[in-house]
XYZ file of C-alpha atoms in Angstrom:
671
model
C -0.003 -0.054 0.025
C 1.124 3.545 -0.687
C 1.925 5.443 2.415
C -0.516 8.308 3.080
C -1.758 10.632 5.675
C -2.473 8.429 8.832
C -4.818 9.184 11.779
C -4.579 8.023 15.300
C -6.816 5.393 16.746
C -8.238 7.909 19.142
C -11.111 8.510 16.681
C -12.375 5.002 17.817
C -13.517 6.627 20.988
C -16.722 7.488 19.167
C -17.691 3.838 19.551
C -17.264 4.068 23.347
C -19.680 7.020 23.334
C -22.148 5.082 21.445
C -21.930 2.356 24.000
C -22.301 4.779 26.894
C -25.375 6.340 25.263
C -26.942 2.984 24.717
C -26.186 1.888 28.249
C -27.610 5.097 29.815
C -30.753 5.020 27.789
C -31.318 1.298 28.536
C -30.943 1.918 32.270
C -33.401 4.901 32.188
C -36.048 3.103 30.049
C -35.796 -0.065 32.242
C -36.016 1.917 35.453
C -38.932 3.847 34.200
C -40.804 0.880 32.910
C -40.277 -1.132 36.177
C -41.418 1.671 38.375
C -44.577 2.419 36.285
C -45.309 -1.283 36.044
C -45.020 -1.858 39.779
C -47.252 1.193 40.400
C -49.847 -0.282 37.998
C -49.692 -3.581 39.805
C -50.239 -2.092 43.138
C -53.179 -0.067 41.840
C -54.623 -3.160 40.079
C -54.637 -5.232 43.307
C -56.423 -2.452 45.052
C -58.984 -2.188 42.371
C -59.730 -5.876 42.215
C -59.997 -5.936 45.938
C -62.615 -3.138 45.863
C -64.542 -4.813 42.993
C -64.479 -8.112 44.910
C -65.847 -6.386 47.987
C -68.784 -4.936 45.872
C -69.605 -8.476 44.579
C -69.473 -9.851 48.090
C -71.724 -7.211 49.359
C -74.264 -7.904 46.464
C -74.260 -11.623 47.208
C -74.480 -10.984 50.910
C -77.585 -8.697 50.220
C -79.049 -11.489 48.104
C -78.672 -14.131 50.768
C -79.790 -11.712 53.555
C -82.986 -11.185 51.637
C -83.661 -14.847 51.270
C -82.963 -15.203 54.982
C -85.279 -12.327 56.041
C -88.294 -13.541 54.097
C -88.961 -16.605 56.329
C -88.584 -14.297 59.396
C -91.231 -11.931 57.887
C -93.559 -14.921 57.625
C -93.432 -16.183 61.143
C -96.311 -13.851 62.245
C -98.716 -15.378 59.695
C -98.008 -18.876 61.030
C -98.252 -17.892 64.703
C -101.600 -15.953 64.094
C -103.434 -18.863 62.543
C -101.329 -21.859 63.679
C -102.163 -23.467 60.425
C -100.167 -24.566 57.348
C -102.935 -25.145 54.747
C -104.965 -23.590 51.986
C -107.340 -22.454 54.661
C -104.671 -19.965 55.814
C -105.457 -17.600 52.983
C -103.042 -14.830 54.365
C -100.128 -17.273 54.342
C -100.809 -18.567 50.811
C -101.368 -15.028 49.408
C -98.181 -13.865 51.059
C -96.171 -16.751 49.620
C -97.500 -16.024 46.147
C -96.635 -12.393 46.411
C -93.157 -13.065 47.468
C -92.408 -15.424 44.444
C -93.830 -12.838 42.173
C -91.943 -9.862 43.334
C -88.693 -11.382 44.469
C -87.128 -12.274 41.179
C -84.211 -14.192 42.728
C -86.641 -16.411 44.806
C -86.998 -19.800 43.270
C -89.605 -21.108 45.755
C -91.249 -20.466 49.117
C -92.310 -23.278 51.387
C -93.799 -24.178 54.913
C -94.082 -27.426 56.579
C -96.034 -28.277 59.707
C -95.070 -30.986 62.298
C -98.147 -33.006 61.187
C -96.677 -33.233 57.749
C -98.845 -30.497 56.025
C -96.873 -28.739 53.397
C -97.510 -25.588 51.357
C -95.034 -24.287 48.597
C -95.318 -21.371 46.179
C -93.433 -21.331 42.866
C -93.059 -18.889 39.957
C -93.475 -21.131 36.897
C -91.831 -18.640 34.628
C -88.703 -19.111 36.694
C -88.858 -22.848 37.535
C -90.472 -24.221 34.432
C -92.830 -27.219 34.425
C -92.704 -29.231 37.645
C -91.735 -32.846 37.444
C -95.056 -34.381 38.357
C -97.364 -32.053 36.530
C -99.347 -33.597 33.593
C -99.438 -30.328 31.625
C -99.415 -26.673 32.580
C -102.696 -24.991 32.104
C -102.802 -22.090 29.580
C -101.667 -18.763 31.147
C -100.530 -20.404 34.377
C -97.792 -18.302 35.997
C -97.746 -19.307 39.587
C -98.447 -22.446 41.527
C -99.331 -23.575 45.093
C -98.523 -27.151 46.057
C -100.444 -28.281 49.106
C -100.011 -31.588 50.978
C -102.792 -32.371 53.476
C -102.132 -34.985 56.077
C -105.135 -34.172 58.252
C -106.669 -37.283 59.808
C -103.676 -39.413 58.812
C -104.536 -39.305 55.198
C -102.253 -38.070 52.348
C -103.599 -35.831 49.674
C -101.428 -33.590 47.451
C -103.101 -30.843 45.252
C -101.423 -28.388 42.924
C -103.221 -25.051 42.246
C -102.407 -22.942 39.246
C -102.774 -19.203 39.098
C -102.452 -16.603 36.322
C -100.401 -13.265 36.444
C -103.116 -11.665 38.488
C -102.948 -14.587 40.934
C -106.462 -15.740 39.955
C -107.065 -19.448 40.256
C -107.098 -21.177 36.983
C -107.332 -24.891 37.824
C -105.956 -27.596 40.125
C -104.943 -31.199 39.924
C -104.226 -33.998 42.467
C -100.742 -35.581 42.421
C -101.105 -39.225 43.396
C -98.584 -41.581 44.953
C -95.803 -39.086 45.367
C -95.881 -39.513 49.158
C -93.559 -36.462 49.709
C -92.731 -35.874 53.458
C -91.077 -32.388 54.073
C -90.171 -33.504 57.608
C -87.477 -35.843 56.107
C -85.753 -33.049 54.204
C -82.448 -31.667 55.595
C -83.856 -28.088 55.630
C -86.607 -29.096 57.913
C -84.553 -30.943 60.396
C -81.610 -28.572 60.219
C -83.703 -25.496 61.158
C -85.126 -27.303 64.275
C -81.630 -28.495 65.400
C -80.154 -25.061 64.743
C -82.909 -23.243 66.645
C -82.692 -20.523 64.056
C -81.839 -19.821 60.384
C -80.276 -22.943 58.600
C -78.621 -22.953 55.252
C -78.676 -26.352 53.438
C -75.909 -27.787 51.317
C -76.608 -27.918 47.601
C -79.702 -30.171 47.196
C -82.257 -31.171 44.562
C -85.627 -29.534 44.960
C -88.349 -32.162 45.339
C -90.942 -30.507 43.002
C -88.716 -29.286 40.183
C -85.680 -31.628 40.456
C -83.363 -28.727 40.024
C -80.255 -28.016 42.188
C -80.200 -25.281 44.722
C -79.851 -24.256 48.329
C -82.512 -23.496 51.024
C -82.680 -21.246 54.075
C -85.122 -22.184 56.595
C -86.247 -21.031 60.092
C -88.422 -22.839 62.810
C -91.644 -21.160 64.087
C -92.582 -21.703 67.699
C -95.568 -20.644 69.769
C -95.316 -18.656 72.894
C -95.279 -21.998 74.756
C -92.298 -23.110 72.670
C -94.383 -25.579 70.701
C -93.090 -26.091 67.069
C -95.705 -24.705 64.727
C -93.926 -25.001 61.383
C -90.630 -24.614 59.510
C -90.596 -21.940 56.705
C -88.034 -21.987 53.925
C -86.988 -20.028 50.775
C -85.143 -21.629 47.778
C -82.400 -20.246 45.632
C -81.865 -22.197 42.405
C -78.222 -22.623 41.299
C -79.378 -21.671 37.852
C -80.807 -18.443 39.157
C -77.661 -17.876 41.297
C -75.568 -18.638 38.314
C -77.354 -16.012 36.240
C -77.107 -13.552 39.003
C -73.328 -14.044 39.101
C -73.039 -13.837 35.312
C -74.902 -10.608 35.409
C -72.288 -9.005 37.830
C -70.127 -7.251 35.304
C -66.413 -7.018 36.335
C -64.454 -5.012 33.863
C -64.920 -6.273 30.258
C -64.777 -10.079 30.613
C -64.243 -10.558 34.375
C -66.241 -13.229 36.207
C -67.122 -14.246 39.777
C -67.273 -17.833 40.909
C -68.631 -19.534 43.968
C -66.391 -22.439 45.164
C -66.984 -25.118 47.750
C -64.570 -25.734 50.643
C -62.482 -27.899 48.282
C -62.189 -25.309 45.645
C -64.580 -26.930 43.178
C -66.799 -24.443 41.184
C -70.474 -24.454 42.240
C -71.736 -21.541 40.190
C -71.790 -20.205 37.544
C -72.695 -23.404 35.767
C -71.778 -24.147 32.184
C -69.066 -22.580 30.049
C -67.982 -19.202 31.306
C -65.019 -16.844 30.609
C -61.694 -17.753 32.289
C -63.192 -20.899 33.971
C -59.902 -22.667 33.400
C -58.010 -20.030 35.565
C -60.066 -20.744 38.655
C -58.233 -24.044 39.795
C -54.841 -22.446 39.021
C -55.714 -19.373 41.133
C -57.012 -21.595 43.891
C -53.940 -23.723 44.058
C -51.858 -20.585 44.171
C -54.185 -19.243 46.903
C -53.553 -22.369 49.078
C -49.870 -22.383 48.348
C -49.066 -18.821 49.131
C -51.918 -18.081 51.568
C -52.870 -14.858 49.795
C -56.339 -13.528 48.856
C -55.103 -11.261 46.012
C -53.131 -12.989 43.253
C -51.497 -12.427 39.774
C -51.766 -15.436 37.438
C -49.835 -15.750 34.347
C -51.314 -18.354 31.906
C -50.597 -18.832 28.171
C -48.977 -15.468 27.876
C -51.800 -13.684 29.554
C -52.066 -12.109 33.050
C -55.089 -12.332 35.258
C -56.001 -10.619 38.446
C -57.516 -13.072 40.962
C -59.236 -12.549 44.361
C -60.354 -15.448 46.583
C -62.271 -14.640 49.750
C -64.602 -16.547 52.151
C -68.378 -16.500 51.678
C -70.408 -13.977 53.931
C -70.285 -15.101 57.518
C -74.144 -15.004 57.674
C -74.245 -17.991 55.301
C -73.801 -21.339 57.017
C -71.518 -23.061 54.376
C -67.723 -22.939 54.018
C -67.987 -21.567 50.475
C -65.688 -19.118 48.861
C -65.887 -16.346 46.168
C -63.328 -16.298 43.372
C -63.060 -13.305 41.113
C -61.052 -13.649 37.812
C -60.384 -10.537 35.683
C -57.882 -10.307 32.754
C -55.400 -7.680 33.646
C -55.837 -5.814 30.380
C -59.527 -5.361 31.117
C -58.717 -2.480 33.478
C -55.178 -1.440 32.472
C -54.955 -2.317 28.822
C -54.744 1.426 27.837
C -52.289 2.277 30.633
C -50.061 -0.619 29.624
C -50.506 0.308 25.905
C -49.376 3.918 26.732
C -46.384 2.531 28.703
C -45.444 0.368 25.793
C -45.638 3.375 23.425
C -43.313 5.342 25.689
C -40.866 2.479 25.647
C -41.081 2.261 21.839
C -40.564 6.014 21.474
C -37.569 5.799 23.826
C -36.160 2.802 21.775
C -36.777 4.756 18.435
C -34.865 7.775 19.677
C -32.053 5.422 20.884
C -32.116 3.788 17.491
C -31.768 7.092 15.560
C -28.984 8.207 17.761
C -27.277 4.883 17.224
C -27.631 5.277 13.450
C -25.987 8.617 13.492
C -23.157 7.440 15.630
C -22.697 4.373 13.501
C -22.695 6.448 10.323
C -19.850 8.550 11.589
C -17.802 5.631 12.911
C -18.473 3.173 10.124
C -15.408 4.085 8.048
C -13.216 3.416 11.041
C -14.920 0.306 12.363
C -15.060 -1.516 8.909
C -11.334 -2.205 8.532
C -11.209 -3.518 12.046
C -14.099 -5.944 11.374
C -12.376 -7.072 8.185
C -9.020 -7.757 9.967
C -10.945 -9.643 12.761
C -12.562 -11.768 10.078
C -9.137 -12.487 8.588
C -7.692 -13.494 11.946
C -10.707 -15.806 12.400
C -9.992 -17.503 9.103
C -6.403 -17.946 10.150
C -7.616 -19.514 13.337
C -9.673 -21.884 11.346
C -6.657 -22.584 9.125
C -8.385 -20.998 6.011
C -5.219 -19.656 4.561
C -6.258 -18.999 0.968
C -7.542 -15.453 1.577
C -5.827 -12.600 -0.244
C -7.769 -9.815 1.474
C -5.841 -6.650 2.451
C -7.029 -3.548 4.221
C -6.159 -0.077 2.951
C -6.511 2.230 5.960
C -5.302 5.685 6.817
C -5.009 4.651 10.550
C -1.524 3.905 11.443
C -2.285 1.112 13.813
C -4.681 -0.580 11.426
C -2.123 -0.468 8.597
C 0.496 -2.063 10.721
C -2.009 -4.776 11.856
C -2.931 -5.584 8.288
C 0.770 -6.094 7.364
C 1.301 -8.303 10.432
C -1.742 -10.386 9.572
C -0.626 -10.946 6.033
C 2.818 -12.069 7.095
C 1.336 -14.428 9.756
C -0.985 -15.975 7.119
C 1.995 -16.682 4.817
C 4.047 -18.027 7.546
C 1.421 -20.451 8.899
C 0.516 -21.534 5.247
C 4.088 -22.565 4.838
C 4.275 -24.185 8.303
C 1.100 -26.205 7.743
C 2.712 -27.971 4.858
C 5.197 -29.666 7.074
C 2.995 -30.358 10.128
C -0.490 -31.960 10.094
C -3.117 -29.199 9.732
C -5.062 -30.332 12.841
C -1.836 -29.838 14.985
C -1.378 -26.436 13.527
C -5.001 -25.519 14.183
C -4.788 -26.676 17.728
C -1.658 -24.632 18.310
C -3.293 -21.558 16.880
C -6.458 -22.053 18.990
C -4.537 -22.625 22.205
C -1.758 -20.207 21.557
C 0.865 -22.748 22.697
C 4.253 -23.703 21.346
C 4.958 -27.198 20.165
C 6.645 -29.304 22.894
C 8.354 -32.678 22.779
C 6.408 -35.555 24.211
C 3.713 -38.072 23.427
C 0.938 -40.209 24.890
C -0.216 -43.823 24.509
C -3.260 -44.140 22.348
C -4.895 -46.852 20.235
C -4.870 -45.730 16.600
C -5.554 -47.187 13.064
C -2.766 -46.844 10.587
C -2.697 -46.883 6.810
C 0.321 -47.646 4.664
C -0.006 -47.238 0.880
C 2.627 -48.002 -1.813
C 2.568 -47.934 -5.581
C 3.403 -51.436 -7.080
C 6.532 -51.369 -9.229
C 7.112 -47.723 -8.931
C 10.846 -47.902 -9.635
C 10.245 -49.510 -13.047
C 7.342 -47.163 -13.678
C 9.596 -43.995 -13.058
C 12.525 -45.239 -15.029
C 12.935 -43.121 -18.108
C 10.233 -40.652 -17.186
C 11.471 -37.050 -17.208
C 11.811 -35.448 -13.830
C 9.236 -32.808 -14.532
C 6.715 -35.300 -15.631
C 7.445 -37.609 -12.688
C 7.025 -34.724 -10.240
C 3.688 -33.684 -11.932
C 2.490 -37.277 -11.783
C 3.295 -37.707 -8.069
C 1.839 -34.301 -7.282
C -1.493 -35.289 -8.813
C -1.464 -38.740 -7.205
C -0.577 -37.585 -3.758
C -3.028 -34.703 -3.994
C -5.973 -37.089 -4.595
C -4.882 -39.609 -1.928
C -4.129 -36.806 0.703
C -7.527 -35.178 0.143
C -9.231 -38.589 0.634
C -7.487 -39.089 3.918
C -8.149 -35.558 5.208
C -11.805 -35.765 4.177
C -12.167 -38.793 6.403
C -10.586 -37.034 9.367
C -7.218 -38.867 8.992
C -3.754 -37.349 9.782
C -0.996 -37.732 7.220
C 2.238 -38.644 8.980
C 4.781 -38.677 6.059
C 5.353 -39.360 2.391
C 7.906 -42.081 1.861
C 8.986 -42.002 -1.815
C 5.895 -43.297 -3.569
C 4.295 -44.372 -0.286
C 2.170 -42.529 2.198
C 1.687 -43.202 5.959
C -1.524 -41.812 7.695
C -3.443 -42.594 10.887
C -6.782 -41.974 12.641
C -7.632 -41.213 16.340
C -4.868 -38.560 16.720
C -4.490 -35.784 17.431
C -8.396 -35.654 17.900
C -10.201 -38.638 19.216
C -12.200 -40.544 16.795
C -14.200 -43.365 18.306
C -14.769 -45.218 15.022
C -11.215 -44.847 13.800
C -10.969 -48.400 12.351
C -14.020 -47.970 10.180
C -12.855 -44.575 9.068
C -9.523 -46.112 7.942
C -11.322 -48.829 5.989
C -13.609 -46.276 4.217
C -10.513 -44.218 3.371
C -8.678 -47.210 1.899
C -11.753 -48.085 -0.273
C -12.141 -44.431 -1.428
C -8.366 -44.216 -2.194
C -8.738 -47.209 -4.476
C -11.678 -45.555 -6.152
C -9.539 -42.492 -6.689
C -6.754 -44.685 -8.185
C -9.212 -46.069 -10.686
C -10.262 -42.544 -11.720
C -6.543 -41.562 -11.821
C -5.803 -44.584 -14.062
C -8.623 -43.693 -16.421
C -7.091 -40.163 -16.854
C -3.601 -41.733 -17.383
C -5.024 -44.002 -20.006
C -6.669 -41.141 -21.935
C -3.146 -39.471 -21.963
C -1.653 -42.630 -23.400
C 0.357 -43.104 -20.096
C 0.877 -46.242 -18.060
C -1.571 -47.150 -15.262
C -0.541 -47.999 -11.788
C -1.672 -50.192 -8.864
C -1.657 -49.067 -5.231
C -1.285 -51.570 -2.355
C -2.661 -50.706 1.062
C -2.282 -52.143 4.582
C -4.453 -51.280 7.534
C -3.827 -52.269 11.217
C -5.043 -51.124 14.670
C -2.938 -51.100 17.901
C -1.478 -49.049 20.590
C 1.247 -46.524 19.797
C 3.098 -43.447 21.327
C 1.753 -40.484 19.425
C 3.297 -37.009 19.746
C 6.191 -34.797 18.916
C 9.450 -36.564 18.390
C 12.894 -34.994 17.723
C 14.710 -32.099 19.237
C 13.665 -28.683 20.354
C 15.045 -27.250 17.173
C 13.524 -29.840 14.834
C 10.757 -32.250 15.584
C 8.052 -34.282 13.834
C 4.578 -35.206 14.898
C 4.411 -38.948 14.302
C 3.586 -42.289 15.948
C 6.009 -44.871 17.374
C 5.320 -48.443 18.134
C 5.459 -52.009 17.079
C 2.091 -51.711 15.213
C 3.773 -49.239 12.761
C 6.225 -51.827 11.389
C 3.358 -54.363 11.514
C 1.157 -52.306 9.399
C 3.879 -51.853 6.809
C 4.396 -55.708 6.735
C 0.640 -56.134 6.309
C 0.770 -53.793 3.284
C 3.592 -55.917 1.861
C 1.339 -59.055 2.012
C -0.597 -57.705 -0.937
C 2.461 -58.831 -3.029
C 1.867 -62.416 -1.907
C -1.935 -62.514 -2.498
C -2.080 -60.069 -5.496
C -4.610 -58.056 -3.495
C -5.108 -54.252 -3.104
C -6.140 -53.775 0.589
C -5.042 -56.112 3.457
C -6.141 -55.519 6.989
C -5.164 -56.936 10.323
C -7.354 -58.946 12.682
C -7.551 -56.089 15.120
C -9.217 -53.908 12.493
C -11.696 -56.736 11.779
C -12.636 -56.991 15.367
C -13.656 -53.307 15.387
C -15.545 -52.803 12.166
C -18.039 -55.575 12.797
C -20.269 -56.466 9.889
C -20.208 -53.021 8.217
C -17.710 -54.161 5.655
C -17.261 -57.265 3.437
C -13.975 -59.050 4.125
C -12.430 -62.470 3.591
C -9.598 -64.209 5.549
C -6.320 -64.700 3.669
C -3.984 -66.284 6.033
C -2.467 -66.649 9.341
C 0.792 -64.879 8.556
C 4.171 -64.462 10.277
C 5.115 -60.984 9.564
C 8.875 -60.158 8.963
C 10.572 -58.767 12.026
C 7.600 -59.729 14.385
C 7.263 -62.688 16.820
C 4.073 -64.698 16.517
C 1.509 -64.698 13.814
C -1.608 -62.738 13.073
C -4.582 -63.352 10.841
C -4.859 -61.127 7.842
C -7.894 -60.288 5.750
C -8.628 -58.752 2.433
C -10.932 -55.673 2.547
C -13.402 -55.893 -0.369
C -16.109 -53.339 -0.011
C -18.600 -51.837 2.440
C -21.788 -53.770 3.050
C -23.799 -51.318 0.996
C -21.530 -51.125 -2.029
C -20.507 -54.804 -2.384
C -21.606 -56.538 -5.634
C -23.362 -59.916 -5.635
C -20.164 -61.523 -7.159
C -17.953 -60.038 -4.543
C -20.154 -61.174 -1.711
C -20.439 -64.667 -3.153
C -16.584 -64.841 -3.532
C -16.123 -63.650 0.019
C -18.634 -66.100 1.574
C -17.435 -69.137 -0.383
C -13.759 -68.400 0.182
C -14.300 -67.947 3.923
C -15.925 -71.419 4.123
C -13.145 -73.027 2.247
C -10.547 -71.143 4.233
C -12.105 -72.380 7.565
C -12.180 -75.911 6.384
C -8.549 -75.720 5.174
C -7.355 -74.265 8.557
C -9.610 -76.650 10.391
C -7.872 -79.629 8.938
C -10.667 -80.731 6.666
C -8.381 -80.639 3.576
C -10.437 -82.824 1.263
C -13.459 -80.586 1.700
C -11.360 -77.490 1.420
C -9.763 -78.672 -1.827
C -13.291 -79.374 -3.272
C -14.597 -75.956 -2.187
C -11.476 -74.040 -3.540
C -11.737 -75.879 -7.003
C -15.501 -74.820 -7.200
C -14.528 -71.225 -6.384
C -11.810 -71.278 -9.050
C -14.305 -72.713 -11.573
C -16.579 -69.635 -10.897
C -13.782 -67.134 -10.378
C -10.784 -68.295 -12.459
C -8.826 -65.062 -11.969
C -8.991 -65.148 -8.077
C -5.290 -65.441 -7.169
C -5.797 -66.206 -3.447
C -7.880 -69.290 -4.504
C -5.105 -70.448 -6.951
C -2.524 -69.824 -4.140
C -4.408 -72.206 -1.729
C -4.914 -74.887 -4.379
C -1.059 -74.920 -4.826
C -0.591 -75.649 -1.160
C -2.282 -79.010 -1.497
C 0.019 -81.808 -2.045
C -0.602 -83.830 -5.277
C -2.721 -86.912 -4.724
């Protein structure tokens, strides 16, 4: 680069200002949002508590009204001491109450002798269970059970909207006794107002609750028990009508938290059990519930103390029903603040971009070097002195490491770059898989070939072989003339190293076939590559001196692998592998045993195999040859020579060019 006017790196302080502006704005926005949000939450809890109190008051008034009505009727019973149709004042009063009290489901009175009088508003209750058919224009009904003289007679009287009698009918065989109902017995035992559990009303069959009071004479003689009925349907409608925000809903729960009313499908019903469980867990009445990304305000309080059941009132209101606009405004403020911060950031970035871009580019180049991607030619032209010096240094480092990686395995160089450590002498024990390759008859092949042509030939050959090894995660140790030594499971661990070595050997042979096809097109001689694979324990690491060292492997298995490769000469094969390799590859590859060989320079014998193909790529002929040869081989080494001879002869008939079969037939003594 041509030298020019340079600037100091102090200009980069602009970036620091941008960071400080962003940090300050973020803190202010976050603090403001949190404070406002907490204030809203406190206000919301107070609001739901007040709303809950109003609902409780309304319910308390409803139940108080139901409880007062029987008290107001006591005088009519005491005055006439009679529960029958003859007590006109009582029957008229009961009809008036069911007419004008819209929440009253029914009004009833029962005497100790079993007489019973009940008034119903048919427009509320609907058709009673035992009625044959409601007369036209029938709005009200009085049910009277007369047990005078020990007889049972039940008569239902129907009235129009003006309480004028329309007709009556007798109800036979019902044999209803009010004295056996819980509301009757409970009022007597309680000596005052008694609230029943949820029960089924005898005349309508509908669920509800009853409040009843006993009526005594001045001499403490029981005259009657008076009760008013509240239908759960009516109560459910009453609660549904109590508007809480936009979609809020009040619920009545029993002492176990089960919903009693409203009945049917209502808004936010699924939130009630969640709120109740949290209420028990945290022992709080006012709760905030988060469910499916929504927030709900919940309040769970006990039922009015005047009511005799351990019921509870739950109020569920979506948070946004009350505070949606406030939250929306809060969000708008946050968005406006973010927009201002964004615009400020754009301006700061605009002015600092020309400075930051070269730094980013150099950082990317350093990262490429770390990943050992050394083919980049990117250079940075900058007027900043420090950046210009850094660019020159990176370019020099890239060139140096590129040269260094040609002598040392790339994985080693990559590790050194990542860890920032120097190469040190030393090694470790590790089981690896080694591959030796060699070109058959290379000396004769190279004779008479010009040096330039020979160099080009070897360069193309080793380039293809090396790329195949590296693609399969192998490490190239060295090139020995026309041979190559590589291994797997070092420097990085590779659990399936034996299989990787076998795949590499097969792919290398595929490359050699392609290479020979190109040689043939050029009118040049073809070559044959022999390979040997073995697995065993070695010392792997850096060997040499502090001034000059080599990353390699040392061990008996190294020489053994080279001897295994040489066994290709004996059997005219391409890939021979040791028995330790076979143990580790399982049935993923097709192999056949060749011999129990004594390798030169090694004590003892090992079994060697020919690697034919992967299980997926093997041809039917290769599979048949491998299976048949293995059977014959086992017969031969098992001492069944006659059977072995017959089998080898059959193999040779089908595969006349198979040299290992020819070799075994030569081992038999002439008969």
